[in-house]
Short mmCIF file of C-alpha atoms in Angstrom, two decimals:
data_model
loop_
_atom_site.label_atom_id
_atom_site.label_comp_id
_atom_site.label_asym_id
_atom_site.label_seq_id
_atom_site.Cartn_x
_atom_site.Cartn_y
_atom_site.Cartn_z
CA UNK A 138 33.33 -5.09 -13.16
CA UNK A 139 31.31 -4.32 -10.21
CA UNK A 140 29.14 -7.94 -9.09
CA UNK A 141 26.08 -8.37 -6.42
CA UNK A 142 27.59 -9.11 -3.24
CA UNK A 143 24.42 -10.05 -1.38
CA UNK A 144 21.36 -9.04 0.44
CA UNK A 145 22.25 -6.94 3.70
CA UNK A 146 20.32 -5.59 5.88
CA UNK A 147 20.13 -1.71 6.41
CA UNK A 148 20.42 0.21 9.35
CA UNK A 149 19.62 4.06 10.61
CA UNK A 150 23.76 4.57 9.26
CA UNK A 151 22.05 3.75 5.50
CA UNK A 152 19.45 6.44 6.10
CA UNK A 153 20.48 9.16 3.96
CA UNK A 154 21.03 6.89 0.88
CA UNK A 155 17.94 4.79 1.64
CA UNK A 156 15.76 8.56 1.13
CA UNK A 157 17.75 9.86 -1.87
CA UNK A 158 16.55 6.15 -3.49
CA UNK A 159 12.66 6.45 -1.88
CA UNK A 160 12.58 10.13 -3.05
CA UNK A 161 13.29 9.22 -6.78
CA UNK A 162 9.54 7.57 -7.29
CA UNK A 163 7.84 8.93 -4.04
CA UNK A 164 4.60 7.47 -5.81
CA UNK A 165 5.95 4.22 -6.07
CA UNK A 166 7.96 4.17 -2.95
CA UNK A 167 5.16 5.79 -0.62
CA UNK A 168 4.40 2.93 1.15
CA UNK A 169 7.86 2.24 2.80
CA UNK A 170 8.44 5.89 2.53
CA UNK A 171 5.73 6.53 5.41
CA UNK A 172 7.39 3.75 7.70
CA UNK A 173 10.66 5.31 7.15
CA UNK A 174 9.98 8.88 7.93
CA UNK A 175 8.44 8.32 11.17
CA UNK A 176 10.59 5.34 12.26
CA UNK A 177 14.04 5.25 10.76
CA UNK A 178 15.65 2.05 9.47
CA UNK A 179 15.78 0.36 12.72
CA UNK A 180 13.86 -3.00 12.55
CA UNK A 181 12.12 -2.89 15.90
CA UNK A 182 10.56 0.91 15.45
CA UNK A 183 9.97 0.26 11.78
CA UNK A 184 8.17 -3.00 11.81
CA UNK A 185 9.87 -5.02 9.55
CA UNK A 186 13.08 -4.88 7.70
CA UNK A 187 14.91 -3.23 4.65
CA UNK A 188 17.35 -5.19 2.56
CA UNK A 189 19.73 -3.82 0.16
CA UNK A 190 21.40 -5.66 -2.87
CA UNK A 191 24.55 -3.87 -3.21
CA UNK A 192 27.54 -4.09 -5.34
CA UNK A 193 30.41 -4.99 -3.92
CA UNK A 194 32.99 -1.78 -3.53
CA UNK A 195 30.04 0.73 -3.30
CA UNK A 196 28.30 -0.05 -0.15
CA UNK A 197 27.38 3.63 0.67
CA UNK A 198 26.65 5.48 -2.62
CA UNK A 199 24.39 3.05 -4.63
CA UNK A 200 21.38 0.24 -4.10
CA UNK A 201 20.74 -1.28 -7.16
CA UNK A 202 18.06 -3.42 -4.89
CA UNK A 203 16.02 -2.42 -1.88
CA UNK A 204 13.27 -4.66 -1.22
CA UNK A 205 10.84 -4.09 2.58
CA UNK A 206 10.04 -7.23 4.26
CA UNK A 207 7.42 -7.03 6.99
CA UNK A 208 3.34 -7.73 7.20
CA UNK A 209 3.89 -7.40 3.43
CA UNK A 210 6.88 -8.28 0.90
CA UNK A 211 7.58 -5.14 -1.14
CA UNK A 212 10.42 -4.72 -3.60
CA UNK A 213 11.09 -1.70 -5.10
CA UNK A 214 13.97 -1.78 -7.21
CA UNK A 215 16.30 -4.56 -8.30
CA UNK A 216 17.32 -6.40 -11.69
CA UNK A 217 17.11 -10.22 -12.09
CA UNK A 218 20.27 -10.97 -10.25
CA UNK A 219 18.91 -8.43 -6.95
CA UNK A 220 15.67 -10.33 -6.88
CA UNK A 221 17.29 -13.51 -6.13
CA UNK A 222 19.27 -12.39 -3.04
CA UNK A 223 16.15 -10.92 -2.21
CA UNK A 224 14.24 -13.98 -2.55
CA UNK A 225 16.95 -16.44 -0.70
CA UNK A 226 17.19 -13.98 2.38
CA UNK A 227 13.60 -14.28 2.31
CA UNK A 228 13.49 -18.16 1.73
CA UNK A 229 16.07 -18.24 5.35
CA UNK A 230 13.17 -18.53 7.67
CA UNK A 231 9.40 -18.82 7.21
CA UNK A 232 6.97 -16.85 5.47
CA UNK A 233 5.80 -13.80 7.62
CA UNK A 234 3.98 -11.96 4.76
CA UNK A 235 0.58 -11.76 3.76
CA UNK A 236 1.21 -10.61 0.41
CA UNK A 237 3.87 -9.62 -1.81
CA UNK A 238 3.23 -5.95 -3.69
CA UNK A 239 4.54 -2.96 -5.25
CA UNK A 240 6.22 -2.20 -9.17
CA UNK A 241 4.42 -5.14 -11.72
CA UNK A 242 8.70 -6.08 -12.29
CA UNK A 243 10.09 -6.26 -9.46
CA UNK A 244 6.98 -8.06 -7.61
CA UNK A 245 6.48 -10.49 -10.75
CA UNK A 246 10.37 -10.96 -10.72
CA UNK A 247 10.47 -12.09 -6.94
CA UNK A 248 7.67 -14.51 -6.69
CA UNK A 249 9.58 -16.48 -9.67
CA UNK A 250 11.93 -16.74 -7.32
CA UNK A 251 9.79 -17.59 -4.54
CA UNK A 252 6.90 -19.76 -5.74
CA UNK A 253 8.52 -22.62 -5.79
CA UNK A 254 8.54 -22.69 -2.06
CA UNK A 255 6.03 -20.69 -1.30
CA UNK A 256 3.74 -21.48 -3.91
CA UNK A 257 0.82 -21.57 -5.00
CA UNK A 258 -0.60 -18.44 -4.87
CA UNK A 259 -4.26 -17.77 -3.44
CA UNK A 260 -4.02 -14.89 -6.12
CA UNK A 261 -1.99 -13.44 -8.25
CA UNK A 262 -3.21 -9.92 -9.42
CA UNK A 263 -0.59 -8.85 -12.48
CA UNK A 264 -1.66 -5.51 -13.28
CA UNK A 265 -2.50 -2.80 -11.05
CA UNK A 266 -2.60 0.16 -12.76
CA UNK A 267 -0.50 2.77 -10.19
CA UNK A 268 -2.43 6.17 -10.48
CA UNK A 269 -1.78 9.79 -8.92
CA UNK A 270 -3.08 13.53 -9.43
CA UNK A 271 -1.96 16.53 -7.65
CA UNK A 272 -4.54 18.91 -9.02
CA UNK A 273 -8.05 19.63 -7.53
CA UNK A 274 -10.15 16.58 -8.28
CA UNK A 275 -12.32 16.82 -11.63
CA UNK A 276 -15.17 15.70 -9.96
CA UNK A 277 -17.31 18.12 -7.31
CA UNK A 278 -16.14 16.45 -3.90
CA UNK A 279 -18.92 14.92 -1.91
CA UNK A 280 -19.85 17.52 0.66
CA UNK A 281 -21.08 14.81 3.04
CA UNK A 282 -17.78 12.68 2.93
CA UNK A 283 -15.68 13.65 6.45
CA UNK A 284 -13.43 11.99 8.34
CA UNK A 285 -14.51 9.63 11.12
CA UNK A 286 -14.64 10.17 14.58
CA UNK A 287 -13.37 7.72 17.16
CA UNK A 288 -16.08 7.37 18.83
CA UNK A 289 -17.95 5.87 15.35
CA UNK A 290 -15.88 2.86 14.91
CA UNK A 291 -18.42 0.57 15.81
CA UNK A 292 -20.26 1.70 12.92
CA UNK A 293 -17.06 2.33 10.85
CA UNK A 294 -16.05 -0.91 11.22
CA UNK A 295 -18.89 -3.14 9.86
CA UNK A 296 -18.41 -1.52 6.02
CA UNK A 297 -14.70 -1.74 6.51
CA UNK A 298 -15.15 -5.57 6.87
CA UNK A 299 -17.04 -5.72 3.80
CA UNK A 300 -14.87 -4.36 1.93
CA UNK A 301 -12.07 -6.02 3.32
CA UNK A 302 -13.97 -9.47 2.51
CA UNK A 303 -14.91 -7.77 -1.24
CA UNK A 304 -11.04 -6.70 -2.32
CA UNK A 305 -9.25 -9.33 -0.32
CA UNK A 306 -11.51 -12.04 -0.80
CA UNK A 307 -10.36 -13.32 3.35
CA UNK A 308 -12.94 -12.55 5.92
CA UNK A 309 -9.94 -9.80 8.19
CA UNK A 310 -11.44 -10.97 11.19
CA UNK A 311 -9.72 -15.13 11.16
CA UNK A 312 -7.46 -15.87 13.54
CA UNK A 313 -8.09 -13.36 16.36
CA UNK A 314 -11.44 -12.62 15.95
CA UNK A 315 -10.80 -9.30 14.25
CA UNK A 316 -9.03 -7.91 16.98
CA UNK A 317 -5.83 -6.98 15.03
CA UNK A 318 -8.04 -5.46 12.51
CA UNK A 319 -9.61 -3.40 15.13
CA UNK A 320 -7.00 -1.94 15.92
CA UNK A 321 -5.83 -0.94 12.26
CA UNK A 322 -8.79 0.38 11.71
CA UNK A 323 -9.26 2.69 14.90
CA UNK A 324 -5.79 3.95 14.60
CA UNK A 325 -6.37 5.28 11.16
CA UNK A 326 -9.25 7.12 12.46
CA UNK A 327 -7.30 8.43 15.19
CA UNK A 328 -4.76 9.87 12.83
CA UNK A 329 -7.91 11.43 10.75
CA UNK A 330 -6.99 9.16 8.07
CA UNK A 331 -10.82 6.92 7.47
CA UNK A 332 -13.20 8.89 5.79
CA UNK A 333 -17.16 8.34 5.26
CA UNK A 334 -20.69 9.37 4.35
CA UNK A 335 -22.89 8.20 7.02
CA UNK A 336 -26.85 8.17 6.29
CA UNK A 337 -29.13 6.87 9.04
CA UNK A 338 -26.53 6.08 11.13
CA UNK A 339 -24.69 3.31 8.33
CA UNK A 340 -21.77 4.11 6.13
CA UNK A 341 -22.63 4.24 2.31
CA UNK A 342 -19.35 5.13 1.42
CA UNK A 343 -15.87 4.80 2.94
CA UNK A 344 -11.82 5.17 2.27
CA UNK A 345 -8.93 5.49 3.69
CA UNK A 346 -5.41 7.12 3.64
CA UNK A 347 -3.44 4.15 3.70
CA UNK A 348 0.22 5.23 3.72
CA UNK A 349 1.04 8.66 4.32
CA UNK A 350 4.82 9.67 3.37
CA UNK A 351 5.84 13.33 3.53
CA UNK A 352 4.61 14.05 -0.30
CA UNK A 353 2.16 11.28 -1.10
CA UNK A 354 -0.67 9.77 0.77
CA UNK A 355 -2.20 6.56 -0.87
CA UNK A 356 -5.51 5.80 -1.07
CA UNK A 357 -7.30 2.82 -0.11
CA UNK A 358 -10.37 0.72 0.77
CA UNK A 359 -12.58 2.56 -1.54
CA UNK A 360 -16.33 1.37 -1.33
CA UNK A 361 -19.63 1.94 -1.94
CA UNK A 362 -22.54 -0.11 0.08
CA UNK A 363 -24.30 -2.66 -2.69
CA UNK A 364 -27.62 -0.96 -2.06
CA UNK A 365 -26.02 2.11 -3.19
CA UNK A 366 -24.01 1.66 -6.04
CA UNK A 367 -23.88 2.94 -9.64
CA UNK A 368 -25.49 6.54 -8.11
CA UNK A 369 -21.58 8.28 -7.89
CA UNK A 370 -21.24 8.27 -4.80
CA UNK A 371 -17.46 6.23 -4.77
CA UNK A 372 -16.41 9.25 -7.45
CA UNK A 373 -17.60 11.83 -5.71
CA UNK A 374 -16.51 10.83 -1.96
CA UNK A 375 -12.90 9.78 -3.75
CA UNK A 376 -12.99 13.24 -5.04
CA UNK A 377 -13.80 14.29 -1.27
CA UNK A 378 -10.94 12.33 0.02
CA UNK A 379 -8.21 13.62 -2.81
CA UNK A 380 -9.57 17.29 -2.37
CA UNK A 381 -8.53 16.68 1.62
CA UNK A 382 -4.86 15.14 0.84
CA UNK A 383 -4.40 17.71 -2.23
CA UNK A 384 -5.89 21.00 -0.37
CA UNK A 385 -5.72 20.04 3.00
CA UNK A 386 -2.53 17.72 3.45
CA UNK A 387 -0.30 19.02 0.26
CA UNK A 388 0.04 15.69 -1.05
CA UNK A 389 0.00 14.10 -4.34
CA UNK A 390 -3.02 11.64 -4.13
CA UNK A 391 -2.37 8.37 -5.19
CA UNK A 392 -4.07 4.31 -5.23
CA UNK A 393 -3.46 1.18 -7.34
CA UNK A 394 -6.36 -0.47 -9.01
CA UNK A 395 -6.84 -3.85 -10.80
CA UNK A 396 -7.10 -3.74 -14.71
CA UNK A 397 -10.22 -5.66 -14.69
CA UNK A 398 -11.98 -3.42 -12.30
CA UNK A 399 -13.41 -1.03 -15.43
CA UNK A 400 -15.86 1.39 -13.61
CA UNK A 401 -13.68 2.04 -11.00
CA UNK A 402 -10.43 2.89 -13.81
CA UNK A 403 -13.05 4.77 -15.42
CA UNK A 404 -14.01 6.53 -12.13
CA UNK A 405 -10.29 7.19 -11.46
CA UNK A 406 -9.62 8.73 -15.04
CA UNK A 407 -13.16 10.91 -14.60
CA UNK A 408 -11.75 12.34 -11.35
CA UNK A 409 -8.18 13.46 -12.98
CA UNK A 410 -5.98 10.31 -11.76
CA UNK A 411 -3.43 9.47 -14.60
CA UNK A 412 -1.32 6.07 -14.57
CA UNK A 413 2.56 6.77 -13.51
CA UNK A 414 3.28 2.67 -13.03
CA UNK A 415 2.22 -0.51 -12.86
CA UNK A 416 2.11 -2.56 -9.66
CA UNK A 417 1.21 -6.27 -9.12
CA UNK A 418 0.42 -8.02 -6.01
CA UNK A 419 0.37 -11.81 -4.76
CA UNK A 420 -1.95 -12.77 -2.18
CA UNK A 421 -1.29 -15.35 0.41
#
């Protein structure tokens, strides 16, 4: 019988296997997916590193555990038994993470493991409701939704805080004085990735494309500014930003959402999103 022989790391010789296992749930997977694409599995290009749990005789056909360990903790696949590798490879040297996400399992699974050590959590958010369409939106896309121009990050960046602050509940700009944050946010409107209605000069409505793999582009920092809310406008400027990755990229447009947050699973369903998993993610 075949038995888990440890946590390795992977390398750019694990490539090929690494995709055939990313390309199985490219929904689920499309955060690492986008890393790996560009940058191979290289540590220093890819910004972090990918661990396998394999089973000991079949190094290069099968990874019953792959787990990305980098700004954030993601595992993607792994049984009981992969987890904990996973978790004491992790446990070697201090916590680098600021969260721990992706499938509800595998995420739920691993902090077990870890939260004795790395506990308590300053949140633990158990079901995320992983959503995706690859249709034209339901919803007439907001005509006044476009992407952001580099030289508007000053005003950009003001309602990206907020909602930062809002979802996260951690004010993005500690510890540097936003400078890292900055920089996030200006190079995802240099890759025509932040998207916004502007009205007077001030964003009433922004997103983002958070991860963008070769099929799937992920949605993120949805919001709506409080004077402006319960009108449509985060439905129809979603619908905007899914019409651009559907039509415009050839994606399948996907996001994650917390069960509790009602109007904006009801929003989702409206515009055409159905569920395809279930994430969960632990803040730090």
């Amino acid at each position: 019988m075949l038995r888990l022989a440890g946590a390795r790391l992977l390398g750019d010789r694990d490539y090929p296997t690494v995709r055939a296992v990313l390309a199985a749930d490219p929904v689920a997977s499309c955060m690492v997916s986008a890393r790996v694409e560009v940058s191979g599995l290289d540590p220093w290009r890819l910004g972090g590193e990918l661990w396998a749990a394999d089973y000991r005789g079949s190094r290069a056909t099968r990874l019953p555990g792959l787990c990305f360990s980098g700004p954030n903790l993601i595992p993607l696949r792994g049984n009981a038994s992969a987890l904990r590798l996973f978790a004491d490879r992790a446990l070697r040297k201090q916590r680098i993470c600021s969260s721990l996400v992706g499938p509800a399992e595998q995420v739920l699974g691993l902090w077990d493991e870890l939260s004795p050590e790395w506990g308590p959590a300053r949140e633990v958010r158990a079901d995320q409701p992983l959503m995706a369409m690859e249709s034209q939106p339901a919803v007439a896309p907001d005509q006044q939704v476009r992407a952001v121009r580099p030289e508007e990050l000053d005003r950009y960046l003001p309602a990206a805080i907020s909602m930062f602050i809002e979802e996260v509940g951690v004010d993005p700009r500690a510890g540097d004085g936003g400078a890292s944050y900055r920089a996030r946010v200006a190079e995802l409107i240099a890759g025509g990735r932040a998207f916004a209605r502007f009205e007077g000069g001030e964003v009433v409505f922004k997103a983002e494309i958070g991860a963008l793999s070769r099929g799937v582009g992920q949605i993120q920092g949805v919001w709506v500014h409080p004077d402006r809310r319960g009108r449509g406008l985060g439905t129809a400027g979603t619908a905007a930003v899914v019409n651009r990755l559907v039509n415009g990229m050839g994606r399948t447009a996907s996001l994650y959402v917390n069960s509790f947050n009602a109007p904006a699973l009801a929003a989702y369903r409206r515009l055409g999103f159905q569920q395809v998993g279930r994430y969960a993610t632990v803040l730090f």
